[in-house]
Amino acid sequence: MSLQDQNQTRWNACQVNPNKLNQFKSVAARLSASGAKSRYQTVSKATGVPWWFIAVVHEREASQNWNSNIAQGDPWNRRSTHVPKGRGPFKSWEDAAIDALTNCAPYAAKNTDWSMASALTMLEKYNGLGYYNKGIPSPYIWAGTNQYTKGKYVADGRFSATAVDQQLGCAGILKQMNVTSVSPSIATGGSIAAAGGSFATYFQDHWLLIVGASIGAAILVGSVLHYIRKKTA
């Protein structure tokens, strides 16, 4: 079974461990707060990567520290020393995030499929495929849920079969953020108000295209009706 198929199956069966629920809710609320979401959406607009993807990577790589690069958690105002090495310095957190998503593996900005299975697979690639190669769920994605029990890389290239990742995995956070299926700017699920806001943003960004398509459709319908009346007259 492919990694993408595995991730879809695990997502469908995924439940947050009850003893971790409050932690997941707290992190999800923090990542979704208006100030944070606005910054993630700025990067999303520049890269095409959904804001929630950027948010969970920021949490996993840097515990949402705005002084740290989402590429590897190093300070973005200095040249990075961890993989990917040699990035920066940058002028802002946003500039560093755009570079990480555009110019660093797995090049999330080049992805065009943001279905949940594909998004989870991209997140796993972001951390590396060492767990997939061992045939076990990645804690980067599944820690804190019923899909993960133990096994962790405790250092680069050093795997412990008994170590347990205590950091919250991306899937459980996304569950608490009510992300179910997605496009770069809209995550279905969550409140009606949030969906309305996303639509308003989409309309604002694409109003000319929408209006033009509506006029074209009206002209086409009018032409068809005129033809029908003429034939039946």
PDB file of C-alpha atoms in Angstrom:
ATOM      1  CA  MET A   1       0.000   0.000   0.000  1.00  0.00           C
ATOM      2  CA  SER A   2       1.315   3.437  -0.911  1.00  0.00           C
ATOM      3  CA  LEU A   3       2.081   5.996   1.777  1.00  0.00           C
ATOM      4  CA  GLN A   4      -0.779   8.153   0.550  1.00  0.00           C
ATOM      5  CA  ASP A   5      -3.243   5.248   0.842  1.00  0.00           C
ATOM      6  CA  GLN A   6      -1.899   4.405   4.291  1.00  0.00           C
ATOM      7  CA  ASN A   7      -2.328   7.986   5.434  1.00  0.00           C
ATOM      8  CA  GLN A   8      -5.905   8.120   4.164  1.00  0.00           C
ATOM      9  CA  THR A   9      -6.743   4.887   6.000  1.00  0.00           C
ATOM     10  CA  ARG A  10      -5.110   6.124   9.192  1.00  0.00           C
ATOM     11  CA  TRP A  11      -6.830   9.503   8.936  1.00  0.00           C
ATOM     12  CA  ASN A  12     -10.225   7.820   8.620  1.00  0.00           C
ATOM     13  CA  ALA A  13      -9.563   5.764  11.763  1.00  0.00           C
ATOM     14  CA  CYS A  14      -7.675   8.450  13.680  1.00  0.00           C
ATOM     15  CA  GLN A  15      -8.869   9.443  17.143  1.00  0.00           C
ATOM     16  CA  VAL A  16      -7.072  11.726  19.562  1.00  0.00           C
ATOM     17  CA  ASN A  17      -6.007   9.994  22.778  1.00  0.00           C
ATOM     18  CA  PRO A  18      -8.338  11.223  25.563  1.00  0.00           C
ATOM     19  CA  ASN A  19      -5.430  12.187  27.825  1.00  0.00           C
ATOM     20  CA  LYS A  20      -4.070  14.434  25.046  1.00  0.00           C
ATOM     21  CA  LEU A  21      -7.354  16.037  23.985  1.00  0.00           C
ATOM     22  CA  ASN A  22      -6.992  19.253  25.964  1.00  0.00           C
ATOM     23  CA  GLN A  23      -3.442  19.717  24.686  1.00  0.00           C
ATOM     24  CA  PHE A  24      -4.581  19.258  21.095  1.00  0.00           C
ATOM     25  CA  LYS A  25      -7.446  21.714  21.575  1.00  0.00           C
ATOM     26  CA  SER A  26      -5.122  24.303  23.095  1.00  0.00           C
ATOM     27  CA  VAL A  27      -2.596  24.064  20.247  1.00  0.00           C
ATOM     28  CA  ALA A  28      -5.322  24.109  17.586  1.00  0.00           C
ATOM     29  CA  ALA A  29      -6.828  27.253  19.119  1.00  0.00           C
ATOM     30  CA  ARG A  30      -3.423  28.930  19.298  1.00  0.00           C
ATOM     31  CA  LEU A  31      -2.594  28.136  15.672  1.00  0.00           C
ATOM     32  CA  SER A  32      -6.031  29.298  14.511  1.00  0.00           C
ATOM     33  CA  ALA A  33      -6.023  32.570  16.469  1.00  0.00           C
ATOM     34  CA  SER A  34      -6.697  35.525  14.179  1.00  0.00           C
ATOM     35  CA  GLY A  35      -3.244  37.093  14.501  1.00  0.00           C
ATOM     36  CA  ALA A  36      -1.422  33.847  13.755  1.00  0.00           C
ATOM     37  CA  LYS A  37      -3.810  32.803  11.000  1.00  0.00           C
ATOM     38  CA  SER A  38      -3.336  36.148   9.275  1.00  0.00           C
ATOM     39  CA  ARG A  39       0.419  35.603   9.086  1.00  0.00           C
ATOM     40  CA  TYR A  40      -0.013  32.048   7.818  1.00  0.00           C
ATOM     41  CA  GLN A  41      -2.459  33.283   5.176  1.00  0.00           C
ATOM     42  CA  THR A  42       0.096  35.853   3.984  1.00  0.00           C
ATOM     43  CA  VAL A  43       2.545  33.019   3.301  1.00  0.00           C
ATOM     44  CA  SER A  44      -0.244  30.887   1.833  1.00  0.00           C
ATOM     45  CA  LYS A  45      -1.107  33.600  -0.668  1.00  0.00           C
ATOM     46  CA  ALA A  46       2.534  33.799  -1.763  1.00  0.00           C
ATOM     47  CA  THR A  47       3.068  30.039  -2.083  1.00  0.00           C
ATOM     48  CA  GLY A  48      -0.302  28.357  -2.695  1.00  0.00           C
ATOM     49  CA  VAL A  49       0.259  26.172   0.377  1.00  0.00           C
ATOM     50  CA  PRO A  50      -2.797  26.024   2.690  1.00  0.00           C
ATOM     51  CA  TRP A  51      -2.430  28.167   5.823  1.00  0.00           C
ATOM     52  CA  TRP A  52      -3.160  25.246   8.154  1.00  0.00           C
ATOM     53  CA  PHE A  53      -0.318  23.196   6.610  1.00  0.00           C
ATOM     54  CA  ILE A  54       2.059  26.069   7.334  1.00  0.00           C
ATOM     55  CA  ALA A  55       0.654  26.323  10.863  1.00  0.00           C
ATOM     56  CA  VAL A  56       1.204  22.680  11.836  1.00  0.00           C
ATOM     57  CA  VAL A  57       4.707  22.669  10.338  1.00  0.00           C
ATOM     58  CA  HIS A  58       5.482  25.801  12.346  1.00  0.00           C
ATOM     59  CA  GLU A  59       4.265  24.008  15.476  1.00  0.00           C
ATOM     60  CA  ARG A  60       6.215  20.812  14.861  1.00  0.00           C
ATOM     61  CA  GLU A  61       9.440  22.500  13.753  1.00  0.00           C
ATOM     62  CA  ALA A  62       9.491  25.473  16.106  1.00  0.00           C
ATOM     63  CA  SER A  63       6.640  25.215  18.655  1.00  0.00           C
ATOM     64  CA  GLN A  64       5.140  28.235  16.832  1.00  0.00           C
ATOM     65  CA  ASN A  65       8.110  30.413  17.739  1.00  0.00           C
ATOM     66  CA  TRP A  66       7.941  33.419  15.411  1.00  0.00           C
ATOM     67  CA  ASN A  67      11.702  33.883  15.683  1.00  0.00           C
ATOM     68  CA  SER A  68      12.319  30.436  14.172  1.00  0.00           C
ATOM     69  CA  ASN A  69      12.322  29.240  10.570  1.00  0.00           C
ATOM     70  CA  ILE A  70       9.734  26.579   9.701  1.00  0.00           C
ATOM     71  CA  ALA A  71      12.388  24.868   7.561  1.00  0.00           C
ATOM     72  CA  GLN A  72      14.231  23.442  10.570  1.00  0.00           C
ATOM     73  CA  GLY A  73      13.582  25.602  13.638  1.00  0.00           C
ATOM     74  CA  ASP A  74      16.764  27.688  13.386  1.00  0.00           C
ATOM     75  CA  PRO A  75      16.567  31.478  13.904  1.00  0.00           C
ATOM     76  CA  TRP A  76      15.524  33.023  10.601  1.00  0.00           C
ATOM     77  CA  ASN A  77      17.717  36.113  11.112  1.00  0.00           C
ATOM     78  CA  ARG A  78      20.871  33.980  10.968  1.00  0.00           C
ATOM     79  CA  ARG A  79      22.239  31.461   8.472  1.00  0.00           C
ATOM     80  CA  SER A  80      20.815  28.030   9.315  1.00  0.00           C
ATOM     81  CA  THR A  81      23.086  25.316  10.684  1.00  0.00           C
ATOM     82  CA  HIS A  82      20.592  22.422  10.640  1.00  0.00           C
ATOM     83  CA  VAL A  83      19.150  20.724   7.549  1.00  0.00           C
ATOM     84  CA  PRO A  84      18.353  22.472   5.321  1.00  0.00           C
ATOM     85  CA  LYS A  85      21.633  24.226   6.069  1.00  0.00           C
ATOM     86  CA  GLY A  86      22.757  27.582   4.770  1.00  0.00           C
ATOM     87  CA  ARG A  87      19.332  29.232   4.466  1.00  0.00           C
ATOM     88  CA  GLY A  88      19.055  32.898   5.343  1.00  0.00           C
ATOM     89  CA  PRO A  89      19.401  35.230   6.990  1.00  0.00           C
ATOM     90  CA  PHE A  90      15.947  36.611   6.143  1.00  0.00           C
ATOM     91  CA  LYS A  91      14.210  39.915   6.744  1.00  0.00           C
ATOM     92  CA  SER A  92      11.148  38.379   8.396  1.00  0.00           C
ATOM     93  CA  TRP A  93       9.495  35.154   9.513  1.00  0.00           C
ATOM     94  CA  GLU A  94       7.274  35.338   6.428  1.00  0.00           C
ATOM     95  CA  ASP A  95      10.243  35.595   4.036  1.00  0.00           C
ATOM     96  CA  ALA A  96      11.864  32.596   5.704  1.00  0.00           C
ATOM     97  CA  ALA A  97       8.650  30.568   5.490  1.00  0.00           C
ATOM     98  CA  ILE A  98       8.195  31.366   1.809  1.00  0.00           C
ATOM     99  CA  ASP A  99      11.774  30.245   1.135  1.00  0.00           C
ATOM    100  CA  ALA A 100      11.258  27.029   3.113  1.00  0.00           C
ATOM    101  CA  LEU A 101       8.114  26.084   1.197  1.00  0.00           C
ATOM    102  CA  THR A 102       9.414  27.137  -2.204  1.00  0.00           C
ATOM    103  CA  ASN A 103      13.120  26.310  -2.246  1.00  0.00           C
ATOM    104  CA  CYS A 104      13.551  23.482   0.275  1.00  0.00           C
ATOM    105  CA  ALA A 105      12.524  19.824   0.061  1.00  0.00           C
ATOM    106  CA  PRO A 106       9.867  18.550  -0.259  1.00  0.00           C
ATOM    107  CA  TYR A 107       8.969  21.786  -2.120  1.00  0.00           C
ATOM    108  CA  ALA A 108       5.422  22.063  -0.812  1.00  0.00           C
ATOM    109  CA  ALA A 109       4.738  25.106  -2.999  1.00  0.00           C
ATOM    110  CA  LYS A 110       4.941  22.860  -6.074  1.00  0.00           C
ATOM    111  CA  ASN A 111       2.220  20.543  -4.769  1.00  0.00           C
ATOM    112  CA  THR A 112      -1.176  20.792  -6.472  1.00  0.00           C
ATOM    113  CA  ASP A 113      -3.106  18.050  -4.658  1.00  0.00           C
ATOM    114  CA  TRP A 114      -4.243  19.174  -1.213  1.00  0.00           C
ATOM    115  CA  SER A 115      -6.599  16.317  -0.482  1.00  0.00           C
ATOM    116  CA  MET A 116      -6.103  15.094   3.057  1.00  0.00           C
ATOM    117  CA  ALA A 117      -4.182  11.971   2.000  1.00  0.00           C
ATOM    118  CA  SER A 118      -1.826  14.046  -0.143  1.00  0.00           C
ATOM    119  CA  ALA A 119      -1.425  16.756   2.505  1.00  0.00           C
ATOM    120  CA  LEU A 120      -0.519  14.226   5.202  1.00  0.00           C
ATOM    121  CA  THR A 121       1.954  12.595   2.832  1.00  0.00           C
ATOM    122  CA  MET A 122       3.551  15.969   2.115  1.00  0.00           C
ATOM    123  CA  LEU A 123       3.829  16.589   5.862  1.00  0.00           C
ATOM    124  CA  GLU A 124       5.497  13.213   6.321  1.00  0.00           C
ATOM    125  CA  LYS A 125       7.946  13.970   3.504  1.00  0.00           C
ATOM    126  CA  TYR A 126       8.692  17.254   5.248  1.00  0.00           C
ATOM    127  CA  ASN A 127      10.006  15.254   8.208  1.00  0.00           C
ATOM    128  CA  GLY A 128      11.514  12.432   6.120  1.00  0.00           C
ATOM    129  CA  LEU A 129      10.386   8.946   5.131  1.00  0.00           C
ATOM    130  CA  GLY A 130      12.404   7.004   7.702  1.00  0.00           C
ATOM    131  CA  TYR A 131       9.279   5.778   9.502  1.00  0.00           C
ATOM    132  CA  TYR A 132       7.542   4.751   6.290  1.00  0.00           C
ATOM    133  CA  ASN A 133      10.635   2.772   5.295  1.00  0.00           C
ATOM    134  CA  LYS A 134      10.425   0.964   8.634  1.00  0.00           C
ATOM    135  CA  GLY A 135       6.738   0.231   8.131  1.00  0.00           C
ATOM    136  CA  ILE A 136       5.525   2.216  11.154  1.00  0.00           C
ATOM    137  CA  PRO A 137       3.347   5.342  11.539  1.00  0.00           C
ATOM    138  CA  SER A 138       5.294   8.582  11.728  1.00  0.00           C
ATOM    139  CA  PRO A 139       4.952  10.332  15.100  1.00  0.00           C
ATOM    140  CA  TYR A 140       5.394  13.626  13.228  1.00  0.00           C
ATOM    141  CA  ILE A 141       1.885  12.937  11.909  1.00  0.00           C
ATOM    142  CA  TRP A 142       0.256  10.562  14.388  1.00  0.00           C
ATOM    143  CA  ALA A 143       1.755  11.141  17.860  1.00  0.00           C
ATOM    144  CA  GLY A 144      -0.956  11.588  20.487  1.00  0.00           C
ATOM    145  CA  THR A 145      -3.517   9.563  18.543  1.00  0.00           C
ATOM    146  CA  ASN A 146      -4.589   5.921  18.394  1.00  0.00           C
ATOM    147  CA  GLN A 147      -2.469   5.478  15.254  1.00  0.00           C
ATOM    148  CA  TYR A 148       0.854   5.727  17.101  1.00  0.00           C
ATOM    149  CA  THR A 149       2.313   3.949  20.124  1.00  0.00           C
ATOM    150  CA  LYS A 150       6.115   4.063  20.029  1.00  0.00           C
ATOM    151  CA  GLY A 151       9.243   4.330  17.898  1.00  0.00           C
ATOM    152  CA  LYS A 152      11.169   7.533  17.307  1.00  0.00           C
ATOM    153  CA  TYR A 153      14.313   8.889  15.709  1.00  0.00           C
ATOM    154  CA  VAL A 154      16.033  10.368  18.755  1.00  0.00           C
ATOM    155  CA  ALA A 155      18.818  11.895  16.635  1.00  0.00           C
ATOM    156  CA  ASP A 156      19.708  12.091  12.946  1.00  0.00           C
ATOM    157  CA  GLY A 157      19.927   8.492  11.730  1.00  0.00           C
ATOM    158  CA  ARG A 158      19.446   7.079  15.236  1.00  0.00           C
ATOM    159  CA  PHE A 159      16.182   5.184  15.755  1.00  0.00           C
ATOM    160  CA  SER A 160      14.822   3.903  19.072  1.00  0.00           C
ATOM    161  CA  ALA A 161      12.072   1.294  18.878  1.00  0.00           C
ATOM    162  CA  THR A 162      10.967   2.057  22.459  1.00  0.00           C
ATOM    163  CA  ALA A 163      11.114   5.866  22.554  1.00  0.00           C
ATOM    164  CA  VAL A 164       7.761   7.657  22.469  1.00  0.00           C
ATOM    165  CA  ASP A 165       7.354  11.050  20.804  1.00  0.00           C
ATOM    166  CA  GLN A 166       5.731  13.404  23.327  1.00  0.00           C
ATOM    167  CA  GLN A 167       5.184  16.220  20.818  1.00  0.00           C
ATOM    168  CA  LEU A 168       1.696  16.397  19.328  1.00  0.00           C
ATOM    169  CA  GLY A 169       1.360  15.022  15.803  1.00  0.00           C
ATOM    170  CA  CYS A 170       0.011  16.995  12.872  1.00  0.00           C
ATOM    171  CA  ALA A 171      -3.064  14.812  12.291  1.00  0.00           C
ATOM    172  CA  GLY A 172      -4.498  15.294  15.771  1.00  0.00           C
ATOM    173  CA  ILE A 173      -3.988  19.048  15.519  1.00  0.00           C
ATOM    174  CA  LEU A 174      -5.729  19.147  12.144  1.00  0.00           C
ATOM    175  CA  LYS A 175      -8.618  17.122  13.568  1.00  0.00           C
ATOM    176  CA  GLN A 176      -9.082  19.733  16.292  1.00  0.00           C
ATOM    177  CA  MET A 177      -8.831  22.516  13.707  1.00  0.00           C
ATOM    178  CA  ASN A 178     -11.747  20.830  11.879  1.00  0.00           C
ATOM    179  CA  VAL A 179      -9.792  20.459   8.653  1.00  0.00           C
ATOM    180  CA  THR A 180     -11.358  17.704   6.565  1.00  0.00           C
ATOM    181  CA  SER A 181     -10.695  18.421   2.882  1.00  0.00           C
ATOM    182  CA  VAL A 182      -9.047  21.443   1.477  1.00  0.00           C
ATOM    183  CA  SER A 183      -7.967  23.930  -1.143  1.00  0.00           C
ATOM    184  CA  PRO A 184      -5.128  26.414  -0.573  1.00  0.00           C
ATOM    185  CA  SER A 185      -7.474  29.072   0.861  1.00  0.00           C
ATOM    186  CA  ILE A 186     -10.480  27.107   2.133  1.00  0.00           C
ATOM    187  CA  ALA A 187     -10.621  24.283   4.687  1.00  0.00           C
ATOM    188  CA  THR A 188     -14.073  22.675   4.770  1.00  0.00           C
ATOM    189  CA  GLY A 189     -15.294  21.943   8.243  1.00  0.00           C
ATOM    190  CA  GLY A 190     -15.470  24.323  11.174  1.00  0.00           C
ATOM    191  CA  SER A 191     -17.955  27.121  11.568  1.00  0.00           C
ATOM    192  CA  ILE A 192     -20.290  28.471   8.915  1.00  0.00           C
ATOM    193  CA  ALA A 193     -18.915  31.920   9.656  1.00  0.00           C
ATOM    194  CA  ALA A 194     -15.400  30.754   8.863  1.00  0.00           C
ATOM    195  CA  ALA A 195     -16.555  29.229   5.582  1.00  0.00           C
ATOM    196  CA  GLY A 196     -18.348  32.454   4.727  1.00  0.00           C
ATOM    197  CA  GLY A 197     -15.207  34.436   5.425  1.00  0.00           C
ATOM    198  CA  SER A 198     -13.179  32.166   3.190  1.00  0.00           C
ATOM    199  CA  PHE A 199     -15.693  32.583   0.366  1.00  0.00           C
ATOM    200  CA  ALA A 200     -15.647  36.347   0.791  1.00  0.00           C
ATOM    201  CA  THR A 201     -11.857  36.328   0.550  1.00  0.00           C
ATOM    202  CA  TYR A 202     -11.975  34.116  -2.541  1.00  0.00           C
ATOM    203  CA  PHE A 203     -14.558  36.396  -4.203  1.00  0.00           C
ATOM    204  CA  GLN A 204     -12.504  39.477  -3.412  1.00  0.00           C
ATOM    205  CA  ASP A 205      -9.424  37.935  -5.009  1.00  0.00           C
ATOM    206  CA  HIS A 206     -11.252  36.569  -8.087  1.00  0.00           C
ATOM    207  CA  TRP A 207     -14.266  38.873  -8.579  1.00  0.00           C
ATOM    208  CA  LEU A 208     -13.370  39.827 -12.147  1.00  0.00           C
ATOM    209  CA  LEU A 209     -13.177  36.200 -13.244  1.00  0.00           C
ATOM    210  CA  ILE A 210     -16.430  35.323 -11.450  1.00  0.00           C
ATOM    211  CA  VAL A 211     -18.324  38.306 -12.895  1.00  0.00           C
ATOM    212  CA  GLY A 212     -17.010  37.597 -16.389  1.00  0.00           C
ATOM    213  CA  ALA A 213     -18.016  33.938 -16.162  1.00  0.00           C
ATOM    214  CA  SER A 214     -21.482  34.920 -14.906  1.00  0.00           C
ATOM    215  CA  ILE A 215     -22.019  37.356 -17.781  1.00  0.00           C
ATOM    216  CA  GLY A 216     -20.829  34.747 -20.278  1.00  0.00           C
ATOM    217  CA  ALA A 217     -23.195  32.163 -18.833  1.00  0.00           C
ATOM    218  CA  ALA A 218     -26.110  34.629 -18.967  1.00  0.00           C
ATOM    219  CA  ILE A 219     -25.390  35.435 -22.622  1.00  0.00           C
ATOM    220  CA  LEU A 220     -25.208  31.739 -23.481  1.00  0.00           C
ATOM    221  CA  VAL A 221     -28.499  30.963 -21.725  1.00  0.00           C
ATOM    222  CA  GLY A 222     -30.142  33.940 -23.442  1.00  0.00           C
ATOM    223  CA  SER A 223     -28.934  32.780 -26.848  1.00  0.00           C
ATOM    224  CA  VAL A 224     -30.229  29.242 -26.262  1.00  0.00           C
ATOM    225  CA  LEU A 225     -33.645  30.517 -25.129  1.00  0.00           C
ATOM    226  CA  HIS A 226     -33.862  32.840 -28.144  1.00  0.00           C
ATOM    227  CA  TYR A 227     -33.035  29.943 -30.468  1.00  0.00           C
ATOM    228  CA  ILE A 228     -35.663  27.742 -28.835  1.00  0.00           C
ATOM    229  CA  ARG A 229     -38.357  30.439 -29.122  1.00  0.00           C
ATOM    230  CA  LYS A 230     -37.471  31.043 -32.765  1.00  0.00           C
ATOM    231  CA  LYS A 231     -37.705  27.315 -33.583  1.00  0.00           C
ATOM    232  CA  THR A 232     -41.063  26.913 -31.846  1.00  0.00           C
ATOM    233  CA  ALA A 233     -42.603  30.109 -33.202  1.00  0.00           C
TER     234      ALA A 233
END
